[in-house]
Tab-separated table of C-alpha atoms in Angstrom:
chain	number	residue	atom	x	y	z
A	1	MET	CA	-9.153	-1.219	-27.928
A	2	ILE	CA	-9.869	1.279	-25.144
A	3	ALA	CA	-12.992	0.742	-23.050
A	4	LYS	CA	-15.743	3.326	-22.661
A	5	ASP	CA	-14.738	4.323	-19.120
A	6	GLN	CA	-11.161	4.849	-20.265
A	7	ASN	CA	-12.353	7.056	-23.125
A	8	THR	CA	-14.376	9.151	-20.682
A	9	ALA	CA	-11.355	9.435	-18.405
A	10	LEU	CA	-9.121	10.519	-21.298
A	11	LEU	CA	-11.518	13.346	-22.189
A	12	THR	CA	-11.900	14.398	-18.559
A	13	VAL	CA	-8.172	14.512	-17.854
A	14	GLY	CA	-7.355	16.026	-21.246
A	15	LYS	CA	-9.778	18.914	-20.805
A	16	ALA	CA	-8.430	19.630	-17.337
A	17	ALA	CA	-4.839	19.547	-18.601
A	18	LEU	CA	-5.600	22.311	-21.097
A	19	LYS	CA	-5.783	24.764	-18.204
A	20	ASN	CA	-1.978	24.773	-18.094
A	21	ALA	CA	-0.196	25.678	-21.346
A	22	ASP	CA	2.793	23.533	-20.394
A	23	TRP	CA	0.560	20.463	-20.362
A	24	THR	CA	-0.982	20.964	-23.840
A	25	ASP	CA	0.908	18.083	-25.431
A	26	TYR	CA	-0.214	15.771	-22.656
A	27	ALA	CA	-3.803	16.954	-23.225
A	28	ASN	CA	-3.429	16.234	-26.941
A	29	TYR	CA	-2.118	12.775	-26.105
A	30	CYS	CA	-5.348	12.178	-24.175
A	31	PHE	CA	-7.555	13.506	-26.975
A	32	ASP	CA	-5.868	11.496	-29.734
A	33	ARG	CA	-5.832	8.363	-27.587
A	34	GLU	CA	-9.569	8.767	-27.018
A	35	LYS	CA	-10.082	8.991	-30.796
A	36	GLY	CA	-8.120	5.793	-31.324
A	37	LEU	CA	-5.180	7.636	-32.921
A	38	ARG	CA	-2.577	5.791	-30.881
A	39	LYS	CA	0.454	6.652	-33.048
A	40	ASP	CA	-0.361	10.362	-33.045
A	41	ALA	CA	-1.117	10.262	-29.334
A	42	PHE	CA	2.313	8.902	-28.484
A	43	LYS	CA	3.976	11.537	-30.644
A	44	HIS	CA	2.320	14.169	-28.465
A	45	LEU	CA	3.370	12.271	-25.364
A	46	GLU	CA	6.963	12.063	-26.557
A	47	LYS	CA	6.982	15.825	-27.171
A	48	PHE	CA	5.498	16.443	-23.737
A	49	LEU	CA	8.047	14.260	-21.979
A	50	LYS	CA	10.876	15.948	-23.868
A	51	SER	CA	9.657	19.328	-22.613
A	52	THR	CA	9.633	18.134	-19.008
A	53	GLU	CA	13.384	17.503	-19.119
A	54	ASP	CA	13.883	21.247	-18.593
A	55	TRP	CA	11.293	21.570	-15.853
A	56	THR	CA	12.253	22.323	-12.288
A	57	PHE	CA	11.616	19.628	-9.717
A	58	TYR	CA	8.742	21.637	-8.258
A	59	LYS	CA	7.160	22.058	-11.670
A	60	LYS	CA	7.193	18.283	-12.033
A	61	ILE	CA	5.586	17.951	-8.622
A	62	ASP	CA	2.819	20.336	-9.699
A	63	PHE	CA	2.000	18.049	-12.618
A	64	LEU	CA	1.847	15.016	-10.339
A	65	LYS	CA	-0.423	16.899	-7.936
A	66	PHE	CA	-2.701	17.581	-10.905
A	67	LEU	CA	-2.616	14.024	-12.239
A	68	PHE	CA	-2.975	11.668	-9.292
A	69	PRO	CA	-6.312	12.947	-7.942
A	70	PHE	CA	-7.809	11.935	-11.290
A	71	PHE	CA	-6.225	8.490	-10.967
A	72	GLU	CA	-7.778	8.100	-7.528
A	73	ASN	CA	-11.213	9.555	-8.255
A	74	VAL	CA	-12.070	9.042	-11.941
A	75	GLN	CA	-12.919	5.543	-13.156
A	76	ASP	CA	-10.078	4.069	-15.260
A	77	ALA	CA	-8.092	7.318	-15.377
A	78	ASP	CA	-5.060	5.384	-14.166
A	79	TYR	CA	-5.089	3.210	-17.303
A	80	ALA	CA	-5.019	5.049	-20.608
A	81	CYS	CA	-4.102	8.384	-18.973
A	82	PHE	CA	-1.039	6.803	-17.369
A	83	PRO	CA	0.982	5.189	-20.184
A	84	GLN	CA	4.280	3.447	-19.480
A	85	PRO	CA	6.551	6.186	-20.912
A	86	LEU	CA	4.894	8.770	-18.664
A	87	SER	CA	5.386	6.496	-15.668
A	88	ASP	CA	8.996	5.595	-16.450
A	89	LYS	CA	10.329	8.962	-17.594
A	90	LEU	CA	8.470	11.441	-15.395
A	91	VAL	CA	6.180	10.105	-12.693
A	92	LYS	CA	8.258	7.396	-11.024
A	93	PRO	CA	11.571	9.283	-10.849
A	94	THR	CA	9.788	12.401	-9.591
A	95	LEU	CA	7.984	10.439	-6.878
A	96	ILE	CA	11.209	8.764	-5.774
A	97	LYS	CA	13.004	12.098	-5.395
A	98	TRP	CA	9.949	13.670	-3.754
A	99	CYS	CA	9.640	10.892	-1.182
A	100	ASP	CA	13.371	11.103	-0.446
A	101	ASN	CA	12.953	14.758	0.491
A	102	GLU	CA	9.472	14.762	2.058
A	103	ASP	CA	8.477	14.400	5.693
A	104	ALA	CA	5.171	16.278	5.932
A	105	ASP	CA	3.049	15.400	2.883
A	106	ASN	CA	1.644	11.872	2.855
A	107	ASN	CA	0.439	12.034	-0.761
A	108	PRO	CA	3.643	11.094	-2.622
A	109	PHE	CA	4.114	8.089	-0.350
A	110	ARG	CA	0.541	6.921	-0.957
A	111	TRP	CA	0.857	7.432	-4.708
A	112	TYR	CA	4.170	5.626	-4.960
A	113	GLY	CA	2.951	2.880	-2.662
A	114	LYS	CA	-0.222	2.243	-4.617
A	115	TYR	CA	1.034	2.560	-8.170
A	116	TYR	CA	4.457	0.981	-7.652
A	117	ARG	CA	3.227	-1.551	-5.096
A	118	SER	CA	5.243	-0.688	-2.007
A	119	GLU	CA	3.749	-1.450	1.392
A	120	ASN	CA	6.596	0.484	3.022
A	121	HIS	CA	5.539	3.671	1.240
A	122	LEU	CA	1.921	3.144	2.250
A	123	PHE	CA	2.971	2.652	5.857
A	124	LYS	CA	4.961	5.882	5.618
A	125	ALA	CA	1.899	7.695	4.283
A	126	LEU	CA	-0.053	6.426	7.286
A	127	GLU	CA	2.750	7.383	9.658
A	128	ILE	CA	2.552	10.961	8.386
A	129	ASN	CA	-1.242	10.976	8.259
A	130	PRO	CA	-2.950	8.177	10.218
A	131	THR	CA	-6.334	9.232	8.748
A	132	ASP	CA	-5.250	8.550	5.147
A	133	ASP	CA	-8.097	6.176	4.268
A	134	LEU	CA	-6.936	5.830	0.668
A	135	ALA	CA	-3.550	4.462	1.746
A	136	ARG	CA	-5.136	2.166	4.308
A	137	GLN	CA	-7.706	0.851	1.817
A	138	THR	CA	-4.957	0.054	-0.673
A	139	LEU	CA	-3.328	-2.156	1.942
A	140	LEU	CA	-6.690	-3.706	2.787
A	141	SER	CA	-7.388	-4.470	-0.869
A	142	TRP	CA	-4.042	-6.258	-1.235
A	143	TRP	CA	-4.352	-8.223	1.997
A	144	THR	CA	-7.985	-9.245	1.518
A	145	TYR	CA	-7.182	-10.343	-2.034
A	146	ASN	CA	-4.622	-12.773	-0.600
A	147	ILE	CA	-7.366	-14.398	1.460
A	148	TYR	CA	-9.751	-14.414	-1.499
A	149	TYR	CA	-7.084	-16.054	-3.675
A	150	SER	CA	-6.566	-18.805	-1.103
A	151	VAL	CA	-10.237	-19.812	-1.239
A	152	HIS	CA	-11.295	-19.014	-4.798
A	153	HIS	CA	-10.864	-22.614	-6.013
A	154	LEU	CA	-12.954	-24.132	-3.247
A	155	PRO	CA	-14.533	-26.617	-2.921
A	156	GLU	CA	-12.016	-28.266	-5.305
A	157	GLY	CA	-8.947	-27.156	-3.368
A	158	TYR	CA	-7.463	-24.656	-0.920
A	159	ILE	CA	-4.341	-22.663	-1.798
A	160	GLY	CA	-1.904	-22.062	1.039
A	161	GLU	CA	-2.066	-22.541	4.804
A	162	PRO	CA	-5.503	-21.636	6.221
A	163	LEU	CA	-4.287	-20.833	9.739
A	164	GLU	CA	-1.962	-18.189	8.308
A	165	TYR	CA	-4.931	-16.530	6.655
A	166	ILE	CA	-6.847	-16.530	9.925
A	167	LYS	CA	-3.902	-14.598	11.407
A	168	LEU	CA	-3.908	-12.262	8.418
A	169	GLY	CA	-7.627	-11.738	8.956
A	170	GLU	CA	-6.961	-10.483	12.490
A	171	LYS	CA	-4.328	-8.091	11.155
A	172	ILE	CA	-6.826	-6.808	8.601
A	173	LYS	CA	-9.505	-6.314	11.248
A	174	THR	CA	-7.126	-4.116	13.233
A	175	GLU	CA	-6.558	-1.899	10.204
A	176	ILE	CA	-10.260	-1.780	9.353
A	177	GLN	CA	-11.015	-0.325	12.783
A	178	LYS	CA	-8.677	2.588	11.975
A	179	LEU	CA	-10.773	3.712	8.994
A	180	SER	CA	-12.420	7.065	9.564
A	181	THR	CA	-16.073	6.239	8.804
A	182	ALA	CA	-18.497	3.568	9.934
A	183	GLN	CA	-19.544	3.024	6.321
A	184	LEU	CA	-16.000	2.122	5.263
A	185	ARG	CA	-15.492	-0.089	8.295
A	186	GLU	CA	-18.713	-1.959	7.564
A	187	TYR	CA	-17.833	-2.404	3.884
A	188	TRP	CA	-14.401	-3.871	4.565
A	189	MET	CA	-15.608	-6.097	7.406
A	190	ASN	CA	-18.241	-7.567	5.080
A	191	GLU	CA	-15.629	-8.127	2.367
A	192	LEU	CA	-13.313	-9.836	4.829
A	193	GLU	CA	-15.890	-11.974	6.591
A	194	GLU	CA	-17.202	-13.485	3.361
A	195	ASP	CA	-13.842	-15.080	2.722
A	196	LEU	CA	-12.899	-15.816	6.326
A	197	GLU	CA	-16.107	-17.814	6.605
A	198	LEU	CA	-14.796	-20.112	3.893
A	199	VAL	CA	-11.398	-20.394	5.570
A	200	ARG	CA	-12.990	-21.314	8.895
A	201	ASN	CA	-15.300	-23.827	7.240
A	202	TYR	CA	-12.359	-25.444	5.494
A	203	ILE	CA	-10.484	-25.734	8.799
A	204	ASP	CA	-13.532	-27.246	10.496
A	205	TRP	CA	-13.965	-29.741	7.664
A	206	LYS	CA	-10.331	-30.852	7.870
A	207	ALA	CA	-10.686	-31.308	11.632
A	208	SER	CA	-13.877	-33.355	11.166
A	209	GLY	CA	-12.172	-36.117	9.222
A	210	HIS	CA	-14.954	-36.053	6.618
A	211	SER	CA	-13.721	-37.178	3.197
A	212	ASP	CA	-15.639	-34.689	1.041
A	213	PHE	CA	-15.703	-30.945	1.755
A	214	GLU	CA	-18.730	-30.210	-0.424
A	215	LYS	CA	-20.794	-33.021	1.106
A	216	TRP	CA	-19.711	-31.879	4.562
A	217	GLY	CA	-21.015	-28.419	3.711
A	218	MET	CA	-24.378	-29.788	2.619
A	219	GLU	CA	-24.675	-31.888	5.740
A	220	ASN	CA	-23.736	-29.006	8.070
A	221	LYS	CA	-25.412	-26.141	6.195
A	222	LYS	CA	-22.023	-24.517	5.598
A	223	GLN	CA	-20.696	-22.561	2.651
A	224	THR	CA	-18.007	-24.422	0.692
A	225	GLY	CA	-17.715	-22.645	-2.647
A	226	TYR	CA	-16.655	-19.296	-3.981
A	227	GLY	CA	-17.329	-17.991	-7.465
A	228	LEU	CA	-19.477	-15.580	-9.402
A	229	THR	CA	-22.358	-17.063	-7.448
A	230	ARG	CA	-21.545	-18.191	-3.935
A	231	THR	CA	-22.769	-21.604	-2.866
A	232	TYR	CA	-24.835	-21.564	0.304
A	233	TYR	CA	-26.824	-24.324	1.950
A	234	TYR	CA	-29.958	-23.520	3.887
A	235	GLU	CA	-32.459	-25.541	5.834
A	236	GLU	CA	-35.747	-25.811	3.977
C-alpha cells in the first residue's frame, strides 16, 4: 500500500511529465500507481521503457534532468516514482555513461552517488562544485548515521569502537564547516553533537571503572540513553 506522501508525489510528477509527449506513458504509470492500479501502471512503465530504447543519449539525459529534481525536492518522490525497472533499464545505465563523459556538471555524480550509494561519486560532485550542499549533506547523513547506530542501543551496549567514532566526528565537523549557510551548519552540528555526547560519556564511563553505565550517568548527571525519548539527568 502506497503512503499518502507517495500518492501526492505520484500526482505531482505525473502531471509534470505530461508536458512532454514522449513521457506520457511514464505519466500514466504515475497516475495508475496513485490509483492503486499497480498491474496497469507497470504496463505503462514497460511501454515507456521500450520507447526509450530508441532515444538518443541526450534525450535520456533530458529525462533524468526532469526527474531527479523531484526526487530531491518532493517528499517521497524517489519511492513510488522511481520503480526498480526504471532504475535498472534507464536511469542507472544513463547515469553511468553520463558520468564517464562528464567533467563540468556535478549533478549526475551527485545523483549517482546518492541513489546508488557511491561516496566516490559524491566526492567527484564536490570536486566539480565545492558548494554542492546536497552532495555534502548526503555524505553527512551517511556518516552521522554510523555514529547514531553505534550508540542507539545504549545504555545496554555500545556497537563498535568509540574512539573511531570520535575521529569520524572530527571528519564530519570539517565537512559541516564547508556548508554554504549558517542554518545548515547549525543543524548538522546539533545532529552530530547529540550523538557524540553519548560516545564521549561512554568513553568516560569506561575510564572511570564504574560497573554500571546507567548508574554512572545518574550519579554524574550525564546522558546514557538514546531512543525515541532521550534520557537526561538533571540536578533538581
